[in-house]
XYZ file of C-alpha atoms in Angstrom:
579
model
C 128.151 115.182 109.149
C 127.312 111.893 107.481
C 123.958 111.622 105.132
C 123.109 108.367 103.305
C 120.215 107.380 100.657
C 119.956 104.018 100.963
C 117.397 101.519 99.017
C 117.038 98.107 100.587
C 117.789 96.820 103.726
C 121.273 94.872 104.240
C 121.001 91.341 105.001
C 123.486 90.394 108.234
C 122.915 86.845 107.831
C 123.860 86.810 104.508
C 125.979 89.857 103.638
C 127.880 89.918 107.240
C 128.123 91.959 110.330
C 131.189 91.984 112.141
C 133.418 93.053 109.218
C 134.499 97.229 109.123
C 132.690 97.144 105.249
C 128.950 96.468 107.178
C 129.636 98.110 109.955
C 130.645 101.174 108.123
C 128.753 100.943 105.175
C 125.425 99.427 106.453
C 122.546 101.829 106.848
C 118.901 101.612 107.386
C 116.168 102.440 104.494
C 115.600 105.514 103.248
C 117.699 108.614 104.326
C 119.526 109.011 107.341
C 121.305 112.764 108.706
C 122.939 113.359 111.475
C 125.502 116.242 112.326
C 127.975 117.609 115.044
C 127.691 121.205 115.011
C 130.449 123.477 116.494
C 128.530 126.897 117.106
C 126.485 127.551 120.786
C 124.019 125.414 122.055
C 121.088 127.720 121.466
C 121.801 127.853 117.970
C 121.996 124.354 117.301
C 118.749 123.853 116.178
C 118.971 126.491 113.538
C 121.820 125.233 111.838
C 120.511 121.936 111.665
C 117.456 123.774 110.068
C 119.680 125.366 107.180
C 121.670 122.516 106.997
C 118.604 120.365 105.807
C 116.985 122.812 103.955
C 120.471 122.577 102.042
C 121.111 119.461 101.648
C 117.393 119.037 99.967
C 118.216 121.028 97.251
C 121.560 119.715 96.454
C 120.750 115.974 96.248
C 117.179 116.270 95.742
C 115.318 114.897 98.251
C 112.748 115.786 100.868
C 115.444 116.247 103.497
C 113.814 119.494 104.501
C 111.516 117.530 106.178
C 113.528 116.676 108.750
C 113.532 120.315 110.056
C 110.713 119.959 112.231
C 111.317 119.230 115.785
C 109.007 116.566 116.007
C 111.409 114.478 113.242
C 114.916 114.513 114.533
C 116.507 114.161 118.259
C 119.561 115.038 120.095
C 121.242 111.520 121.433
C 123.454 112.131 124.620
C 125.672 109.202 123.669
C 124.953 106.920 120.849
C 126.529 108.645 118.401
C 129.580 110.227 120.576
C 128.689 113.545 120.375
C 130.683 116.586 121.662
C 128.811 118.794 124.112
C 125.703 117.653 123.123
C 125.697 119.603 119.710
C 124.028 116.197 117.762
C 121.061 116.263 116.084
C 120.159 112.949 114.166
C 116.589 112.148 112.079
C 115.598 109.121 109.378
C 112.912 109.602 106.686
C 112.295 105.576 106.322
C 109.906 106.136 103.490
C 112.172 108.497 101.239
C 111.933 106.869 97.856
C 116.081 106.533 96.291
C 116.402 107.169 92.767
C 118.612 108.361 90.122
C 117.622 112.413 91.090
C 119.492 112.077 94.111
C 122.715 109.969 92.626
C 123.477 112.253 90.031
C 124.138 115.113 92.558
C 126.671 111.931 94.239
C 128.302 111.748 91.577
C 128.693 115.522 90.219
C 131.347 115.717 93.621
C 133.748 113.573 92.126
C 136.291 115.152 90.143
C 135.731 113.443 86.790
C 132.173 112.625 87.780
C 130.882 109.380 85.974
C 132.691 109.989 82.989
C 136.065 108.598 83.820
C 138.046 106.240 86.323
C 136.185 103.710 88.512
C 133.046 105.845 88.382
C 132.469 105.090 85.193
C 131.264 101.447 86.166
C 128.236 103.687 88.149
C 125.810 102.366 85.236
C 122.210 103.187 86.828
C 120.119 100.258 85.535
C 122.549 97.718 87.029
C 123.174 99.931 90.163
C 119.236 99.569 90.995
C 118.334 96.310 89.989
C 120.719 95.045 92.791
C 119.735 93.820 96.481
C 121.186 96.945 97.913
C 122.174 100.370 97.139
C 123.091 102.702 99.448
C 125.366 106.122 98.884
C 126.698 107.600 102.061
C 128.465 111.231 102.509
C 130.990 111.945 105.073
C 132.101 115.362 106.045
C 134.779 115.491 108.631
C 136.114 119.197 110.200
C 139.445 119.282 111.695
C 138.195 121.314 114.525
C 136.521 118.753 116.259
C 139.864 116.707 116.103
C 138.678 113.577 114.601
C 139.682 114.343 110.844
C 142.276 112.259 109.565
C 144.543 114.752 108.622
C 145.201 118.549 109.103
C 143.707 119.662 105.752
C 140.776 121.462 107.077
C 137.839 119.477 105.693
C 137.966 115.851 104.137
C 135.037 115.181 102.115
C 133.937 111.210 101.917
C 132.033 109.501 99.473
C 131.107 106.036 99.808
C 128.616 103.741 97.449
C 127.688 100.290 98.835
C 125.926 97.561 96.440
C 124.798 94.179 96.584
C 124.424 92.828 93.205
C 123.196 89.315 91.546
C 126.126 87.992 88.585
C 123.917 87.115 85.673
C 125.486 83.550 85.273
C 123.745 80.134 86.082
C 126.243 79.726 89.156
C 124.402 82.335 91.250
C 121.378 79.874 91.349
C 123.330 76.787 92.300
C 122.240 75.356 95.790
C 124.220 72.956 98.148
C 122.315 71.343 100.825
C 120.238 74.764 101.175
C 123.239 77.332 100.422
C 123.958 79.149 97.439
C 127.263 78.018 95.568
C 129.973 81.293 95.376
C 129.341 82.426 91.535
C 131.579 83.423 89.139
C 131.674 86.851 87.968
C 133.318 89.773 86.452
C 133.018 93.660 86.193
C 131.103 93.868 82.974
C 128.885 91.180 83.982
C 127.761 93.686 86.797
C 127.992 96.667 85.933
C 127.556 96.137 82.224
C 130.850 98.502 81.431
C 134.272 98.203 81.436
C 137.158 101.110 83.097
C 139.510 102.281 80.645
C 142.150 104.057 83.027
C 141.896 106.115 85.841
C 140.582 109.894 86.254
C 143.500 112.077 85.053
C 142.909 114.200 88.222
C 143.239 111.493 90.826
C 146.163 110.566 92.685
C 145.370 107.110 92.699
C 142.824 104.598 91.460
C 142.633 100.800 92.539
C 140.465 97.709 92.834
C 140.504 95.727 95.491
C 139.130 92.431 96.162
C 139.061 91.089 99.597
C 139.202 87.299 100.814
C 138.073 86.888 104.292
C 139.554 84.565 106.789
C 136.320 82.193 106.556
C 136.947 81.962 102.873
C 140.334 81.344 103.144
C 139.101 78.504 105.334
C 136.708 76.896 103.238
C 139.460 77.504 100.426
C 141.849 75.104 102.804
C 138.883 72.411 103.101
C 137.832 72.413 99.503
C 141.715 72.109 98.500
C 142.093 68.934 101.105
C 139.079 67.292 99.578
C 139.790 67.381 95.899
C 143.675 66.926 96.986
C 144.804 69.619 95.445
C 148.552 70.820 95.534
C 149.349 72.746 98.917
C 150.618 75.744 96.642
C 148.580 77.841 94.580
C 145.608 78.742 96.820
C 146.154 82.246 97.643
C 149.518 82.205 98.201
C 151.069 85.266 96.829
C 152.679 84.600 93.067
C 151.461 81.553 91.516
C 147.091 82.659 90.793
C 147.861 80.844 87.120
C 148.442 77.646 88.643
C 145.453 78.031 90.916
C 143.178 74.628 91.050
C 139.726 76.412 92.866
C 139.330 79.727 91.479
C 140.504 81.908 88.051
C 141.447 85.457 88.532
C 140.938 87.521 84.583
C 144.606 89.942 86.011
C 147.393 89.282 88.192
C 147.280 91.160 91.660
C 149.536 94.531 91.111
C 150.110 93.447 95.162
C 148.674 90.858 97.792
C 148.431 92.467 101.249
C 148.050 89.637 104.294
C 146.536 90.587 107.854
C 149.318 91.463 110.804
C 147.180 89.848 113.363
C 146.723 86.573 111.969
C 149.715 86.274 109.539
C 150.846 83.546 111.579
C 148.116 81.552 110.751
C 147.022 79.787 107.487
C 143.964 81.424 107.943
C 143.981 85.037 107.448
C 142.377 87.556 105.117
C 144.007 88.340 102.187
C 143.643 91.956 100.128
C 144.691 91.738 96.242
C 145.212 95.423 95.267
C 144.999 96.451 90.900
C 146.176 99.353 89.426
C 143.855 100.603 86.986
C 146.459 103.050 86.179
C 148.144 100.706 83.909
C 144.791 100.313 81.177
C 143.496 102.296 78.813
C 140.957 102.395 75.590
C 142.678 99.808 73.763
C 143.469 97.395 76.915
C 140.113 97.702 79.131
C 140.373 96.861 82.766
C 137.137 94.438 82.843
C 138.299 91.751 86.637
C 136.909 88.436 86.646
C 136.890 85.884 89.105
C 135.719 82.236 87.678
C 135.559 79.139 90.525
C 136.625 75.708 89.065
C 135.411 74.105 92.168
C 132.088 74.687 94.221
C 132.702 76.917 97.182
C 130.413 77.769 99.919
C 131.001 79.963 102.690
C 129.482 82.692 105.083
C 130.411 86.096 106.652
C 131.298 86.835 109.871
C 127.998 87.046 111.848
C 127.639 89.873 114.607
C 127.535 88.909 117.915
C 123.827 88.787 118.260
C 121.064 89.283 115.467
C 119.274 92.320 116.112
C 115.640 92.530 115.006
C 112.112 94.252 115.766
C 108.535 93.573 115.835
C 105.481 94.902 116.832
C 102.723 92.898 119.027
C 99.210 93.164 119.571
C 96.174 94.058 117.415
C 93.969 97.181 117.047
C 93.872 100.521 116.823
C 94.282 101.802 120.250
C 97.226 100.074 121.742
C 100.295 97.534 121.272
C 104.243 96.667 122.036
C 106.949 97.060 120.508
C 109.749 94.270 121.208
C 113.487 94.157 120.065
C 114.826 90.631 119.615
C 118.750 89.743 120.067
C 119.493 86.095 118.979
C 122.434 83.980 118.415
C 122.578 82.309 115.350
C 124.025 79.173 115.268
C 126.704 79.599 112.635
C 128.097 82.661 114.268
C 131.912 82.663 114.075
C 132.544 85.310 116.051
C 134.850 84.921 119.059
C 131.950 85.907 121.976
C 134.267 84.412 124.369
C 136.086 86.987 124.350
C 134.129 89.578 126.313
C 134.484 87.212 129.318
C 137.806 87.396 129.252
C 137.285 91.175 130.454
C 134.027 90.713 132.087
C 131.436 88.068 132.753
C 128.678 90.174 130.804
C 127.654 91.676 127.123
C 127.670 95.054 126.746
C 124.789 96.601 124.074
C 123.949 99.888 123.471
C 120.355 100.733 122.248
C 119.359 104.349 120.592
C 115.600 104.221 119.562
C 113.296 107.311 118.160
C 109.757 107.049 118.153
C 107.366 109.601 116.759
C 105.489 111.356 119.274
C 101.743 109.973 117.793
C 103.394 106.497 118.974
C 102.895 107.099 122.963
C 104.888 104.793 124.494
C 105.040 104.011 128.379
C 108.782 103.706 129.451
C 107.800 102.039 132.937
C 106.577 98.970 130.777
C 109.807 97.968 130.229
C 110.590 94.412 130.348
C 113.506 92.091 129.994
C 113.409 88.865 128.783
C 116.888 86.694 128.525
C 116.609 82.670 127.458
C 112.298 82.823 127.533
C 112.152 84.280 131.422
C 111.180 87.668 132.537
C 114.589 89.087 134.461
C 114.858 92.234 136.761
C 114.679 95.364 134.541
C 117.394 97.426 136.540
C 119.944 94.633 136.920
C 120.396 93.714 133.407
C 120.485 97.989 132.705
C 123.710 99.659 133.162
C 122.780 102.942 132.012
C 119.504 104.451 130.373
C 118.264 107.631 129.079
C 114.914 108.840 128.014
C 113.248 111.624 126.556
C 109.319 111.105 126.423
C 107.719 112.698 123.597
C 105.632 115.499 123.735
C 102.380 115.778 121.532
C 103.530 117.854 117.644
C 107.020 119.364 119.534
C 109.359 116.379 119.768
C 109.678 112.504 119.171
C 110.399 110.118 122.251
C 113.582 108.791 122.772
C 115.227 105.583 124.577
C 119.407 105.384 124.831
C 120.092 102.444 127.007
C 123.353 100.210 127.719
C 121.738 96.686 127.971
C 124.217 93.974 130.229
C 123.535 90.432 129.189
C 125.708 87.215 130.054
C 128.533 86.029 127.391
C 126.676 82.607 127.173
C 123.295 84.615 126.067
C 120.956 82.474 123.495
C 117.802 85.222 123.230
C 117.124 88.212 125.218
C 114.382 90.471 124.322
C 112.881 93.834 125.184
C 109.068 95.030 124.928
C 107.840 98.358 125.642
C 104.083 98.956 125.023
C 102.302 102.189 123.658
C 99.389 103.656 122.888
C 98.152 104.827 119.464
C 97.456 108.871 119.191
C 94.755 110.559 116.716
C 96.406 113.152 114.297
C 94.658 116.562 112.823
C 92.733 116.006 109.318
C 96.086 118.395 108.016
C 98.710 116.021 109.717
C 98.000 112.972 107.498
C 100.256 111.975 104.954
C 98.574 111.365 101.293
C 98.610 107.827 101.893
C 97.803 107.712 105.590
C 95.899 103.811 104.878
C 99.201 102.297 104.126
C 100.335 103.336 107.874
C 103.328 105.176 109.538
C 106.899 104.525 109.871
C 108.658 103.669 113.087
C 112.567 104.790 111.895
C 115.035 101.730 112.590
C 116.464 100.932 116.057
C 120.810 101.152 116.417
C 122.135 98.430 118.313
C 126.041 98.375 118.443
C 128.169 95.973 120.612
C 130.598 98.238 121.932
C 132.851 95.382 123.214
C 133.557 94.451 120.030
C 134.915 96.616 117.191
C 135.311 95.472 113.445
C 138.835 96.528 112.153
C 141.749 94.743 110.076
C 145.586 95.321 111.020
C 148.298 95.643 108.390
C 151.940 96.747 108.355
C 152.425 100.183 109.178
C 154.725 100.703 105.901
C 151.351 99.995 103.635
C 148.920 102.410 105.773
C 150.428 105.796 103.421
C 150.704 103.472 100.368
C 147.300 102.477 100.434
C 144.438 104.753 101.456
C 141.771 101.820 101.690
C 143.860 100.338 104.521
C 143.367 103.332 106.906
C 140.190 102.787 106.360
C 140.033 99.376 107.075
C 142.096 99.484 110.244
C 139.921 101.970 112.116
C 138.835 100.454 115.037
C 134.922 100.949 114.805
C 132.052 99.330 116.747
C 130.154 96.394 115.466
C 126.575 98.110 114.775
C 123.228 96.711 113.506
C 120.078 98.417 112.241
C 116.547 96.930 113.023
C 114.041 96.701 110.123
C 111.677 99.605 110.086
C 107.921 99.669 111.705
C 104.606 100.082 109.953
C 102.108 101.276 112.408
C 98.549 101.600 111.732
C 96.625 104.251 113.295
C 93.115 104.991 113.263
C 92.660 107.151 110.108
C 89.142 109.273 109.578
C 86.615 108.268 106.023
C 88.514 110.944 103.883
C 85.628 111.264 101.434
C 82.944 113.128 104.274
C 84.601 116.491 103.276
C 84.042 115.751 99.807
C 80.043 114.825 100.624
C 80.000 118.264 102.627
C 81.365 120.299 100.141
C 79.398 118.322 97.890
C 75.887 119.223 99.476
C 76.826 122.845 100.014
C 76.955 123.488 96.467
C 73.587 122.121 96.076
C 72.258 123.907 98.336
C 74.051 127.119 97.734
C 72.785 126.315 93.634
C 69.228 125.902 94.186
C 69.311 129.241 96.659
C 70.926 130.990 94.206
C 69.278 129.800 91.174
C 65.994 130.452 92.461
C 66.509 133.733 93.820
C 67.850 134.734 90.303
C 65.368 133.337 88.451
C 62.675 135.791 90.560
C 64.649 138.506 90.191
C 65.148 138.333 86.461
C 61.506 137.529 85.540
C 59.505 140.316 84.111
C 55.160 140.515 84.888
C 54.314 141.809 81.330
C 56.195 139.337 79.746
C 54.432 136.836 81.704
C 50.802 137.675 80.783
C 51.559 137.613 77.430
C 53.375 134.193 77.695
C 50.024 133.131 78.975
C 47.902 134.553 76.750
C 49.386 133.315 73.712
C 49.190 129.728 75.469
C 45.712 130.079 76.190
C 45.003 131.166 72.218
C 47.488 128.385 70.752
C 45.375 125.456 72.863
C 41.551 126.591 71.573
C 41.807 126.519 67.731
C 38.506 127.033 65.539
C 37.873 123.667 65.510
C 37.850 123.313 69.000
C 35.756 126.674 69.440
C 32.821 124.821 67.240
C 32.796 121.764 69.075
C 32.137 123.629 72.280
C 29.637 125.869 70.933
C 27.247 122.556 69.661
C 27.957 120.721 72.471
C 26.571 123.389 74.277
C 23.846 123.520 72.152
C 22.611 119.691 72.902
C 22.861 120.360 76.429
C 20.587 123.682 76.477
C 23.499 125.453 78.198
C 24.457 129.161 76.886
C 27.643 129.435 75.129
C 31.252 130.269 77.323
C 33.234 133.189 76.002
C 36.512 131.858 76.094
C 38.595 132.530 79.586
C 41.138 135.429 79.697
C 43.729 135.725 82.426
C 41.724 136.859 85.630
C 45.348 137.612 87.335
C 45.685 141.582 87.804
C 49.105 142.901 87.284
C 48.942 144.263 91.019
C 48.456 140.937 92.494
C 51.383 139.629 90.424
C 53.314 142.375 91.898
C 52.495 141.469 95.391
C 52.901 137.968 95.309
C 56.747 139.029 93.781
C 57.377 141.162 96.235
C 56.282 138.394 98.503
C 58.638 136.075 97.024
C 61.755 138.641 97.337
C 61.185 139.229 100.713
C 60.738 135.879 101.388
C 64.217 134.936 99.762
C 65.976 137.934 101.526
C 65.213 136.611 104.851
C 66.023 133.445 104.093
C 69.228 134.423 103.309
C 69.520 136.856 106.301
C 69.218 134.025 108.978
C 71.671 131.621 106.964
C 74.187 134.178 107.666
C 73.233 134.749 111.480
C 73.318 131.454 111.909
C 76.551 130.600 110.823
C 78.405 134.042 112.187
């Protein structure tokens, strides 16, 4: 089982692509699950169930989500599953905060108290580019562990962080210069010794072979000394860069240790500081350096096209970048083609139409089945399962673009189906593209690989892999405020039916006549009374009494019964109506 919250999305033309670290440690936004199960098929999909409902409450997180079958799938061979037992799902929107990397760190055995996870200072975790924690679990059973100790737990935190020196801004002809920097400058703490239950606990810091390279070139042009670059003992006489601690032990690649040029691994023992003697590694640079990561063999990257909300495409680009230093010469040694593998999910309101398929290599439109070697698809089907596209894509070695579009049609979801922010649009998780002729690894000498645990790790042989960014879709979302205006009228109506049919139930006849009778007496006062009697007078007309209420209690009571019945009925044929 591996699960990973990650927050940001790793830059490969920056940060690298080819090297085990990315490949490994590189994972799209958001939270990503996926687990082998060893327990019958038909039970497959209920473990995965109480496996996410699980994992939600341990680390926090809305990974219960993922126990729907329209949000997860079952790849056939992306992930190299056994029997078929895979079941893999993304939540690209899951937000990644502290609440789920406190649970992280409560597995390690002294937590963030002690050792090297001490430097795991949240502020300056988060500010960084990228942050992404990733947990392995590994059963013996399947025969992939490691070892023979049952289950091996694996707990891996990726950052990308910005030194807060003036350095890190320094350009050269459009690059940024290699700043200087040091532990407490990025994390803001310092270690003092390791956890008193660990075995071991080291610092490594890694020089790849192109900055060994560009070490060689910036040496020959401010002629330099030969000695004192990298080469083993003498780091105080170095004239390019100024280490804070002497390497405990330098560690050269097997493959290239012929050559000038090959990575370098300087190991420290935090083992040897404590509270009075902090362990706080610094690396200053005397001289401007400049360099870049190994590139993958091709960028991978996604788009959609089209407008509207009824249809569009979605297109995966592969490019080669011009500064990629990656050997892809070497796949026509054993072939005269590329070898990709695609795995792509796709949420079943996104309908897409797998016969649209098209492949485009260099700008021009190319046979579909010859460029294919193998392809599997699952189409969706409407609120039971996402679609699904595993395909091995063939391209020649001397490859500059190549592209792939697939076009779909937008779906309409139930009122209850939309998310609380449904304007803002819906996700598309990331696409998986791995180069399975290639495989990131590092060899050293076998007498190292038990001394140092971090070297197993990075001589595993594992496939070069890139994530795509994720996709915002629109889709065609209903005016959310109409239910409000319904329930909105109903009241009224329901208020004034109610109100008056109270207030002629309530009201009482004798207190009626009386109401009137006392307004009839309060509006003709004496003076009043007088000035109607002489005006009478002039006129020659006889004298009015004054007028009493000519309504008879009986006719009041008929026109209320009138009124109740009339209410009654009202209220019968509301309810036959809507029956």
């Amino acid at each position: 089982m591996e699960l990973s919250f990650t927050q940001g999305r790793w830059n490969y033309e920056r940060w690298g692509g080819y090297d085990p670290i990315s490949s490994s440690s590189a994972k799209p936004p958001g939270v990503e699950l996926w687990a082998d199960f060893d327990v019958p098929l038909d039970q497959v999909d209920d473990s995965w169930r109480n496996l996410t409902h699980a994992l939600s409450g341990l680390f926090c997180a809305s990974i219960n989500f993922l126990e729907h079958s329209t949000s997860y799938s079952a790849p056939q061979w992306s992930f190299h599953s056994f029997a078929g037992k895979l079941r893999y799902g993304t939540l690209p929107r899951e937000a990644v905060c502290t609440e789920n990397l406190t649970p992280w760190l409560k597995l390690l055995p002294c937590r963030d108290k002690a050792g090297l996870s001490a430097l795991m200072d949240r502020p300056s975790i988060y500010k960084g580019y990228y942050h992404s924690q990733r947990l392995h679990l590994t059963s013996d059973d399947f025969g992939t562990a490691k070892s023979n100790a049952g289950t091996m737990l694996e707990q891996t935190l990726t950052v990308v962080l910005q030194p807060n020196t003036l350095g890190a801004r320094a350009m050269v002809s459009g690059k940024t210069l290699q700043p200087s920097w040091s532990l407490n400058s990025l994390f803001g703490r310092k270690v003092h010794g390791k956890c008193s239950v660990s075995k071991s606990s080291n610092v490594y810091v890694q020089f790849e072979q192109n900055l060994v390279s560009e070490l060689k070139e910036v040496r020959k042009k401010s002629e330099a000394p030969e000695s004192g670059i990298l080469i083993h003992d003498d780091f105080g006489n170095n004239t390019i860069f100024e280490m804070s601690a002497s390497p405990d032990r330098v560690v050269k690649e097997v493959e290239n240790l012929q050559k000038e040029d090959s990575s370098i691994l300087l190991e420290f023992l935090v083992e040897d500081y404590n509270d009075s003697k902090p362990f706080d590694l610094g690396l200053r640079w005397k001289l401007p350096v400049v360099w870049s990561c190994q590139q993958a063999p091709l960028h991978a990257s996604r788009f959609l096209m089209g407008s509207g909300n009824e249809r569009g495409a979605i297109a995966i680009s592969l490019k080669s970048l011009s500064s990629n230093n990656t050997p892809t010469v070497g796949c026509c040694e054993k072939g005269s083609q590329l070898r990709i593998n695609i795995f792509q999910v796709v949420p079943w309101y996104v309908k897409v139409y797998y016969h649209t398929l098209k492949v485009f290599i260099d700008g021009e439109l190319q046979s579909t089945m010859e460029n294919i070697e193998k392809i599997h698809i699952s189409p969706s089907e409407d609120k039971v399962s996402p679609g699904v596209m595993e395909m091995i894509l063939r391209l020649p070695c001397g490859v500059i673009t190549a592209a792939l579009t697939l076009e779909f049609d937008k779906g309409f979801l139930h009122i209850d189906e939309y998310p609380p922010d449904a304007n803002q649009g819906f996700d598309i998780p990331s696409a998986v593209v791995s180069f399975t002729d290639f495989q990131a690894s590092a060899s050293f000498e076998d007498n190292l690989l038990n001394k140092l645990p971090i070297l197993n790790e990075l001589q595993e042989r594992k496939h070069v892999i890139s994530y795509t960014e994720v996709l915002l879709v629109p889709l065609t979302t209903p005016d959310f405020s109409m239910p409000y205006n319904v329930i909105t009228i109903t009241c009224t109506v329901f208020a004034l039916y109610f109100g008056s049919l109270l207030n002629v139930l309530r009201r009482r006849v004798g207190e009626e006549e009386r109401r009137l009778k006392s307004k009839a007496a309060k509006k003709k006062g004496p003076l009043t009374s007088l000035l109607s009697k002489l005006s009478a007078k002039l006129k020659g007309r006889p004298v009015e009494p004054p007028e009493t209420p000519s309504t008879s209690p009986s006719l009041i009571n008929n026109k209320l019964v009138l009124k109740v019945i009339l209410v009654a009925g009202i209220a019968a044929g509301w309810q036959y109506y809507f029956r």
